[in-house]
Short mmCIF file of C-alpha atoms (C1' of nucleotides) in Angstrom, two decimals:
data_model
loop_
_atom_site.label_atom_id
_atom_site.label_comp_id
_atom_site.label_asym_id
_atom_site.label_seq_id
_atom_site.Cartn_x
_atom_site.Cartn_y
_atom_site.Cartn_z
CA UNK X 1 -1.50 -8.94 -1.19
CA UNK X 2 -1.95 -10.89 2.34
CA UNK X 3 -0.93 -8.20 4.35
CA UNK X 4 -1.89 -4.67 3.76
CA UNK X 5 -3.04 -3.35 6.74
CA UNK X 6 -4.80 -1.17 7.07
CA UNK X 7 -4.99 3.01 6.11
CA UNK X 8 -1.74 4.01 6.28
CA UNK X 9 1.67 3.12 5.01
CA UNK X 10 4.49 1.52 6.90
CA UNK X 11 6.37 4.13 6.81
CA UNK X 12 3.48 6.20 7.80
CA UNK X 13 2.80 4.21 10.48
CA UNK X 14 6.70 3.52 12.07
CA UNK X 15 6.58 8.15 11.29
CA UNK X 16 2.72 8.11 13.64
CA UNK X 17 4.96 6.00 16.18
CA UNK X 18 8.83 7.75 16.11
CA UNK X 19 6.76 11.60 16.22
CA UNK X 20 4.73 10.51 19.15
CA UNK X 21 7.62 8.87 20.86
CA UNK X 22 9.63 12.21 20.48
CA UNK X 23 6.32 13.82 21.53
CA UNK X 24 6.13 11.97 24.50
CA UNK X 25 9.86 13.05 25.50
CA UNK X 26 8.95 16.26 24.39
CA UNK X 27 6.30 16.50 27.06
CA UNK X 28 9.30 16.66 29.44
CA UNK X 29 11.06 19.08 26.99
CA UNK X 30 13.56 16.49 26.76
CA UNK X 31 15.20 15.64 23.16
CA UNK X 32 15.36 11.72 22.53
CA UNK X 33 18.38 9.91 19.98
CA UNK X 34 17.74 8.01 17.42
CA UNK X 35 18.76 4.49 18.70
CA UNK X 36 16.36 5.14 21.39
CA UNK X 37 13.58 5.72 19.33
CA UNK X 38 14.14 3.05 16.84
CA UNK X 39 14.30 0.41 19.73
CA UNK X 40 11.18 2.05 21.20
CA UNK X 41 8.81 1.65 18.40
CA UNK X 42 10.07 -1.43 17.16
CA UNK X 43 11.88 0.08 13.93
CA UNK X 44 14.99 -0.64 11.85
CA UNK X 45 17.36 1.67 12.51
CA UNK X 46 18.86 2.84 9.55
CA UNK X 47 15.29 3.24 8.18
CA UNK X 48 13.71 5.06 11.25
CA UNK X 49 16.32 7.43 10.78
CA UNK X 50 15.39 7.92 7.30
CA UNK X 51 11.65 8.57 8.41
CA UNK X 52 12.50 11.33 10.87
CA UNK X 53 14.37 13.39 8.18
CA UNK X 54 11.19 13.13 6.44
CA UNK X 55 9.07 14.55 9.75
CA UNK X 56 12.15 16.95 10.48
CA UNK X 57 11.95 18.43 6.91
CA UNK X 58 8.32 18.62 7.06
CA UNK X 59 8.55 20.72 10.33
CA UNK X 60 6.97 18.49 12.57
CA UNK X 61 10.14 17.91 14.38
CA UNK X 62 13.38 19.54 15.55
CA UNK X 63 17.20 17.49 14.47
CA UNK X 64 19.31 18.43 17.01
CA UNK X 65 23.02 17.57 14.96
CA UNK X 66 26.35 16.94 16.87
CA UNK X 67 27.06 14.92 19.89
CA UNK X 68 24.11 15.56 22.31
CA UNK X 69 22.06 15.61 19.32
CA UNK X 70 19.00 13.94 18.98
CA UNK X 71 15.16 14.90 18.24
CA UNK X 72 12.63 16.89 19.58
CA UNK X 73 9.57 18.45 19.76
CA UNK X 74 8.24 21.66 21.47
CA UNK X 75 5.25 21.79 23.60
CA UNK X 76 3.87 24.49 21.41
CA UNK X 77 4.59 22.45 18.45
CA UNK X 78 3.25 19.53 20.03
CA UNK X 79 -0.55 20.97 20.47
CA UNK X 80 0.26 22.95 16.81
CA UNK X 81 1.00 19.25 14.91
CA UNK X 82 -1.97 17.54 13.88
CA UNK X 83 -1.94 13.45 12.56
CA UNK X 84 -2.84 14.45 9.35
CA UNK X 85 0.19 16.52 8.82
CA UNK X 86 2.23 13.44 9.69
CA UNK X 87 0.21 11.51 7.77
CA UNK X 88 0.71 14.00 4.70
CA UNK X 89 4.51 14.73 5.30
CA UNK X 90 5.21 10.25 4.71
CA UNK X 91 1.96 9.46 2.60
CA UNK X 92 0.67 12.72 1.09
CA UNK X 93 -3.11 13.30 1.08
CA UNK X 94 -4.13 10.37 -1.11
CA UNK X 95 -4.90 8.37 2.01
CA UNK X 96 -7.44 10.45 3.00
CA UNK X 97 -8.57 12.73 -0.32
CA UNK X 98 -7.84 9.89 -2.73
CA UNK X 99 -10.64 8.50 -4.92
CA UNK X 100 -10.77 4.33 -3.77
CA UNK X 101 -10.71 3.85 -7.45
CA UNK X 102 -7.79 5.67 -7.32
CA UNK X 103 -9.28 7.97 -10.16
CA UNK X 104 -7.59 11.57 -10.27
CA UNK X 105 -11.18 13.56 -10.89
CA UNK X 106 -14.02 11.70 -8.64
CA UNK X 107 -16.11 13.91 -7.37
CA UNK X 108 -19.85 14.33 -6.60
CA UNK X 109 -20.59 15.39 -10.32
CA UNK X 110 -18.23 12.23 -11.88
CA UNK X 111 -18.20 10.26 -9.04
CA UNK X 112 -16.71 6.75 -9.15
CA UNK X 113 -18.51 3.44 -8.53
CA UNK X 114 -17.72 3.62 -4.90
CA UNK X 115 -17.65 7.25 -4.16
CA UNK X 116 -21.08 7.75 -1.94
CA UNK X 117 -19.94 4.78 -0.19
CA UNK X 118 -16.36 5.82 0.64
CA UNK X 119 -16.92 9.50 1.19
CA UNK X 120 -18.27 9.42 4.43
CA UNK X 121 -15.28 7.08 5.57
CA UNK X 122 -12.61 9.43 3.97
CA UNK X 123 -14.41 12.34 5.78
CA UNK X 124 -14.23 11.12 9.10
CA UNK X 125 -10.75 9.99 8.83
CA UNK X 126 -9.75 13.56 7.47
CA UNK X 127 -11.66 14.99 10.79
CA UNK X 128 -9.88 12.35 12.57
CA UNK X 129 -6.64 13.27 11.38
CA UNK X 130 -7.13 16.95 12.29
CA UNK X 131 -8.73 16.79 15.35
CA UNK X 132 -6.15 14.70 17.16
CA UNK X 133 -2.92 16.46 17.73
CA UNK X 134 0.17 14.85 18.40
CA UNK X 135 0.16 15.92 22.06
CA UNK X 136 -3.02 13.70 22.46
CA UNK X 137 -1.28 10.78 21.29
CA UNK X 138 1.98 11.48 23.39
CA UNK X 139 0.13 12.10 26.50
CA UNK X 140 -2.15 8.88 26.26
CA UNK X 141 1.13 7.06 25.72
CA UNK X 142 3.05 8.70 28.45
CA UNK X 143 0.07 7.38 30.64
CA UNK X 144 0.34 4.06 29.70
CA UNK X 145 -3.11 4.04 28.32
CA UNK X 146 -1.94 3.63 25.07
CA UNK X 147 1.35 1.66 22.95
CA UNK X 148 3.72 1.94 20.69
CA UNK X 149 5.23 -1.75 20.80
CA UNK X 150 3.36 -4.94 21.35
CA UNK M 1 5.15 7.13 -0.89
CA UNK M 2 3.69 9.82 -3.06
CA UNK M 3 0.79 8.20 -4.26
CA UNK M 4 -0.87 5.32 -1.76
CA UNK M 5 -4.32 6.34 -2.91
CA UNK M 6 -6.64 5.24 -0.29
CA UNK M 7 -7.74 2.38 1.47
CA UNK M 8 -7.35 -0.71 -0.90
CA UNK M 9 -4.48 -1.81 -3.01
CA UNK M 10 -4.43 -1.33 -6.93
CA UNK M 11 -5.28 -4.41 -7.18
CA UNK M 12 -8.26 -4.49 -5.66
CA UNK M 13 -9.65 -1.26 -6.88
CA UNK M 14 -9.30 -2.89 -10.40
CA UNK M 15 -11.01 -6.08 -9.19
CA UNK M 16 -14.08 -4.02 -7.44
CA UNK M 17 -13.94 -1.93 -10.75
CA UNK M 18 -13.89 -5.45 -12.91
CA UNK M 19 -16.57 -7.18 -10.43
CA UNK M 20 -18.64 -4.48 -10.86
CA UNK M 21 -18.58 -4.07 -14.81
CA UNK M 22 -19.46 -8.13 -14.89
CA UNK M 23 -22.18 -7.65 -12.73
CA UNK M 24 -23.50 -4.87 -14.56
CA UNK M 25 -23.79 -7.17 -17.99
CA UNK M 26 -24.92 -9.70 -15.03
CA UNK M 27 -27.84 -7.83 -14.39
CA UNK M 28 -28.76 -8.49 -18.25
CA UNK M 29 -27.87 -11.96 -17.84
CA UNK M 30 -24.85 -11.70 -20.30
CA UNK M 31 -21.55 -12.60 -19.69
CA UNK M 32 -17.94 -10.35 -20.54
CA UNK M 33 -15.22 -11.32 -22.26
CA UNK M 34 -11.59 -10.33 -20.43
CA UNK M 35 -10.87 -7.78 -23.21
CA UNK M 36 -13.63 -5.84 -22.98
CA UNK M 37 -13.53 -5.36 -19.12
CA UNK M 38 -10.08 -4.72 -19.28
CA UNK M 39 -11.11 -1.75 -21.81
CA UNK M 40 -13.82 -1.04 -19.93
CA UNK M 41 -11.70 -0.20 -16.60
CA UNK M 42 -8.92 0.86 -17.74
CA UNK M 43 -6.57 -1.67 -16.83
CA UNK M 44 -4.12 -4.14 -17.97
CA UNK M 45 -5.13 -6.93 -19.93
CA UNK M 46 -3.04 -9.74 -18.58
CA UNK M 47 -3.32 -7.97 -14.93
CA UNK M 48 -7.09 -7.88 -15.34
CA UNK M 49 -6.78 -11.70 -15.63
CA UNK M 50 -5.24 -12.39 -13.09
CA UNK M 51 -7.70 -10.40 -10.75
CA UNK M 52 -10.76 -12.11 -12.23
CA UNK M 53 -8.93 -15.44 -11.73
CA UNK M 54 -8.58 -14.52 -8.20
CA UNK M 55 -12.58 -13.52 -7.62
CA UNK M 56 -13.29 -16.55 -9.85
CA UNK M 57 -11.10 -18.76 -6.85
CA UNK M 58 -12.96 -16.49 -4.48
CA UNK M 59 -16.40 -17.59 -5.83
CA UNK M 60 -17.73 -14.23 -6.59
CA UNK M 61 -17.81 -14.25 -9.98
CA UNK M 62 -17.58 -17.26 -12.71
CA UNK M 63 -15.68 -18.11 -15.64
CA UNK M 64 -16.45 -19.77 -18.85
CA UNK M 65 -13.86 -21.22 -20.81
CA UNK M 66 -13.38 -21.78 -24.10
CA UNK M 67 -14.79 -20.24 -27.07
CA UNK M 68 -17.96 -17.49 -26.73
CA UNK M 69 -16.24 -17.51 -22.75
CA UNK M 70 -15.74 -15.05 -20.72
CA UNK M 71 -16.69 -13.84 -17.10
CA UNK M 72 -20.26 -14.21 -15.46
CA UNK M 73 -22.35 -13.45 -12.17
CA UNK M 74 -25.49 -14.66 -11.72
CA UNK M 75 -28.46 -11.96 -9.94
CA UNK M 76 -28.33 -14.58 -7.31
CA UNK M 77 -24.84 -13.95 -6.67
CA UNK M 78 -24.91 -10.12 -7.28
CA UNK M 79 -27.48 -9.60 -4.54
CA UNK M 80 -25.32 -12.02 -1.94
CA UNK M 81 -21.75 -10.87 -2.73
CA UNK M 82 -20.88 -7.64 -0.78
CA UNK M 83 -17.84 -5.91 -1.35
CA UNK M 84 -16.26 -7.13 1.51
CA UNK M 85 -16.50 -10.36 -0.05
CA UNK M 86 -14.18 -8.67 -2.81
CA UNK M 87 -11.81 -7.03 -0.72
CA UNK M 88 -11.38 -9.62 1.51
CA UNK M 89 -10.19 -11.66 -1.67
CA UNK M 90 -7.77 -9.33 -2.72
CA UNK M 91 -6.54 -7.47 0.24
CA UNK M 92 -7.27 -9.69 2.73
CA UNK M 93 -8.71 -8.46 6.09
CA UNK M 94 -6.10 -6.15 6.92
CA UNK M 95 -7.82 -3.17 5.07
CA UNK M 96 -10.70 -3.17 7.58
CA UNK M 97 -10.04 -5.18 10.59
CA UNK M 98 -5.66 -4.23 10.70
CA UNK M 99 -3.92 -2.16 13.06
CA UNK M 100 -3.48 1.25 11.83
CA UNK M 101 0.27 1.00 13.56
CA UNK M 102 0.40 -2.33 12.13
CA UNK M 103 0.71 -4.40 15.54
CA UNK M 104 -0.77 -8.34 15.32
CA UNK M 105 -3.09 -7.83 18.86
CA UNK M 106 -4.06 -4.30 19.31
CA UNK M 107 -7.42 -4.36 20.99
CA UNK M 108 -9.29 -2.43 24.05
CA UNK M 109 -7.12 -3.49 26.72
CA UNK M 110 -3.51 -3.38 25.11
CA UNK M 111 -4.19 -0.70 22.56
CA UNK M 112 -2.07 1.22 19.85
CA UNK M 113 -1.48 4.85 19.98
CA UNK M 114 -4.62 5.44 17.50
CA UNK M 115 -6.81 2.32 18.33
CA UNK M 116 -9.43 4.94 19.74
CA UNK M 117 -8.76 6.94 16.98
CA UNK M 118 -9.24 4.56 14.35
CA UNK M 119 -11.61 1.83 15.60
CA UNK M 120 -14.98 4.21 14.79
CA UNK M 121 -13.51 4.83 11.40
CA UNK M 122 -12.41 1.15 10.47
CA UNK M 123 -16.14 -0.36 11.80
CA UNK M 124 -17.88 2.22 9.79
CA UNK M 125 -15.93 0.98 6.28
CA UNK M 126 -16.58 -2.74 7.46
CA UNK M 127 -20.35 -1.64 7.94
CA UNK M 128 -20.12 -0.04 4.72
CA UNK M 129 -18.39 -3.08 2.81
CA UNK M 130 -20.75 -5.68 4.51
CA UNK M 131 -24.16 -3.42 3.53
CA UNK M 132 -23.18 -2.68 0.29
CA UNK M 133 -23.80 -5.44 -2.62
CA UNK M 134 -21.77 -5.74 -5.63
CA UNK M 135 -25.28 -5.74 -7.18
CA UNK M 136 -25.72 -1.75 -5.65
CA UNK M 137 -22.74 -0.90 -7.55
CA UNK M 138 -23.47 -2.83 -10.41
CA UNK M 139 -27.11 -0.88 -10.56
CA UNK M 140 -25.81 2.22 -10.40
CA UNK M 141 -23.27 2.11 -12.90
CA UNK M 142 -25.76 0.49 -15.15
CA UNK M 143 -27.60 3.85 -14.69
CA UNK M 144 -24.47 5.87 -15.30
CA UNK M 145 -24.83 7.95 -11.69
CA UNK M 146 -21.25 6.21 -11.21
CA UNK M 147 -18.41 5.51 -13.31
CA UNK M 148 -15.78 3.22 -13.74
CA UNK M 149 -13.44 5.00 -15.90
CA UNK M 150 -12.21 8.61 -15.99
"C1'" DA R 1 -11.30 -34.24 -36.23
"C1'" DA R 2 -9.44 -29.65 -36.96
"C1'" DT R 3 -9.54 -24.91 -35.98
"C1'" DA R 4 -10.29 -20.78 -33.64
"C1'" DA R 5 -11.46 -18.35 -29.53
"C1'" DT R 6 -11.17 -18.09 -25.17
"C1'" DT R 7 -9.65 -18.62 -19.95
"C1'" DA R 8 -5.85 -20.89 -16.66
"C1'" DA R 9 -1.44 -21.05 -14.81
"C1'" DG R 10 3.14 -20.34 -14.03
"C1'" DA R 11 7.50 -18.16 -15.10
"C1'" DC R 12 9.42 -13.93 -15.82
"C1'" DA R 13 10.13 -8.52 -15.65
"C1'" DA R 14 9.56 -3.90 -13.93
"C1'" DA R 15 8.39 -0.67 -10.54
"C1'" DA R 16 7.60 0.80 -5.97
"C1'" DA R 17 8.21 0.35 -1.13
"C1'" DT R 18 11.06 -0.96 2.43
"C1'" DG R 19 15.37 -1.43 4.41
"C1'" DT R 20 20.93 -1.06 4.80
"C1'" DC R 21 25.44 1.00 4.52
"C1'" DC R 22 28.84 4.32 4.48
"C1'" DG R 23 31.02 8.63 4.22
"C1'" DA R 24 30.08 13.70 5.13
"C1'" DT R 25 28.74 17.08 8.34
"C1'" DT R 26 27.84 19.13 12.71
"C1'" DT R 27 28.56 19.87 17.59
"C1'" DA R 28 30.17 19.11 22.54
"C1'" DA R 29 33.81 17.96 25.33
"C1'" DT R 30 38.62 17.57 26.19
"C1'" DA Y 1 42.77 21.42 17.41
"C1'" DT Y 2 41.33 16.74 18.18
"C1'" DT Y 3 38.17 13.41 19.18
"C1'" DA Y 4 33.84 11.31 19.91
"C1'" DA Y 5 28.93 11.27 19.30
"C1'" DA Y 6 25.40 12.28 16.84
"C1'" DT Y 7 22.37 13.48 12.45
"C1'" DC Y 8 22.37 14.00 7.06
"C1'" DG Y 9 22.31 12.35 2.55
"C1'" DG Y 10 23.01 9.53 -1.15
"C1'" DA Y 11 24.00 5.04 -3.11
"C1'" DC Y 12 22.86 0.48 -2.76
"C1'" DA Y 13 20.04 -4.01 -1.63
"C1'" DT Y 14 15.90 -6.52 -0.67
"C1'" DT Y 15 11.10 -7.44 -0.75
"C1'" DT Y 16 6.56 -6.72 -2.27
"C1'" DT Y 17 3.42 -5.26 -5.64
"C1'" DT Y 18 2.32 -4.63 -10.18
"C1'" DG Y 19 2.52 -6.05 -14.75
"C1'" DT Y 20 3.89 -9.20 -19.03
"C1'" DC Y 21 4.57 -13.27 -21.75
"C1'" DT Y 22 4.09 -17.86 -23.18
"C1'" DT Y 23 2.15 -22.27 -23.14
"C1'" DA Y 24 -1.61 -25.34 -21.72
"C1'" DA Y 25 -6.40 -26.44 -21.26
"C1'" DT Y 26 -11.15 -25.95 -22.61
"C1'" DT Y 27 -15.05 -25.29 -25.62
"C1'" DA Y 28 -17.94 -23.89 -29.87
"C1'" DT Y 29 -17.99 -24.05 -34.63
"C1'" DT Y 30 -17.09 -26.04 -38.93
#
DNA sequence: AATAATTAAGACAAAAATGTCCGATTTAAT
DNA sequence: ATTAAATCGGACATTTTTGTCTTAATTATT
């Protein structure tokens, strides 16, 4: 219990960096292979490729099967995408609807011990999550302003 | 990867939960015995025991052994500990000072592809851990306008 | 001193998350 | 058609987190 960082999963976090990697290619409408994209963010191979099924199934991506395969991403669908929908498609919306007491019914009229204190958090990280679109992230990386390795 | 509820580990919802329920009987200057704030939250006896052992180890709450024993915080205490205090003891530091993408430096001049993204949200839950007192919680369950139990 | 009631601590077990492997399927090129 | 290069999908393995059990240590009561 050293090491949980942060808001999202691992997985959720290696999806956030394979989508915006393909995002970034797909800013040049080019398609991008796995073994490029696992080398690129840093991620086990066998499980990155597990994690894009996951975003291609969710519709956040395109498979492309068959030699010259690989993945990809539309402009269109790169302004359509939003984080959150990544973010739901690996962790589903516990991570930012979920009680922090983890109690199924916490609302305003039952709320739990921390609920006045954690709503405002969850309600800027939902906004968050919907207001940045994958092309924002791909762009800022394919300027170098941002990473997706260290 | 259904269910990561939110921003702390199981654990450490079920120690804020069992922090808070001792402070509450705190606040009368009584102490708790392990079973009843492991009935009291909802959670497993022998895991509940472990979590307080960790807290005690932590310093935020204390123990008393032996017969008529049980778990204790003093108003002293309740008024200094804030929940980051808790979290920090069970989650470590990740949960409000990690890398959403999970990277060791991310900072403002080699930043992740969400750093700007996620910065304002991760200092406003450290604000909100730091200014809130396990004694606030403790108050306010003691008033039933918060729960600790579905 | 003996007993009963309690927490402490460490070994063990189960479940969930993370990660690997391999064969099946699809497609392009020859 | 055959082959080579890719993704797909399911079984398997490992690691981490969550949870249990048992014994030891501590203390109040008798």
């Amino acid at each position: 219990m050293i090491n949980k960082s942060g808001i999202f999963s691992k997985s959720c976090s290696h999806a956030l960096k394979a989508a915006t990697f393909v995002g970034k290619k797909g800013l040049e409408n080019k398609s991008v292979k796995l073994k490029e994209i696992a080398e690129e963010i840093n991620s086990p191979l066998a499980f990155t490729a597990k994690i894009l099924q996951k975003l291609v199934k969710a519709n956040i991506i395109e498979s492309i099967r068959g030699a010259k395969g690989g993945f990809f991403v539309s402009q269109e669908k790169l302004r359509q995408i939003s984080l959150k929908e990544i973010v739901f498609a690996i962790d589903g919306e516990g991570s930012y609807n979920g009680c922090a007491l983890g109690f199924e019914k916490c609302n305003a009229s039952k709320p739990c011990a921390l609920h006045f204190q954690i709503l405002p958090i969850r309600e800027k990280l939902k906004e968050t999550l919907i207001n940045t679109s994958l092309e924002d992230l791909a762009r800022a990386v394919g300027e170098n302003t941002t990473f997706l390795k260290e």
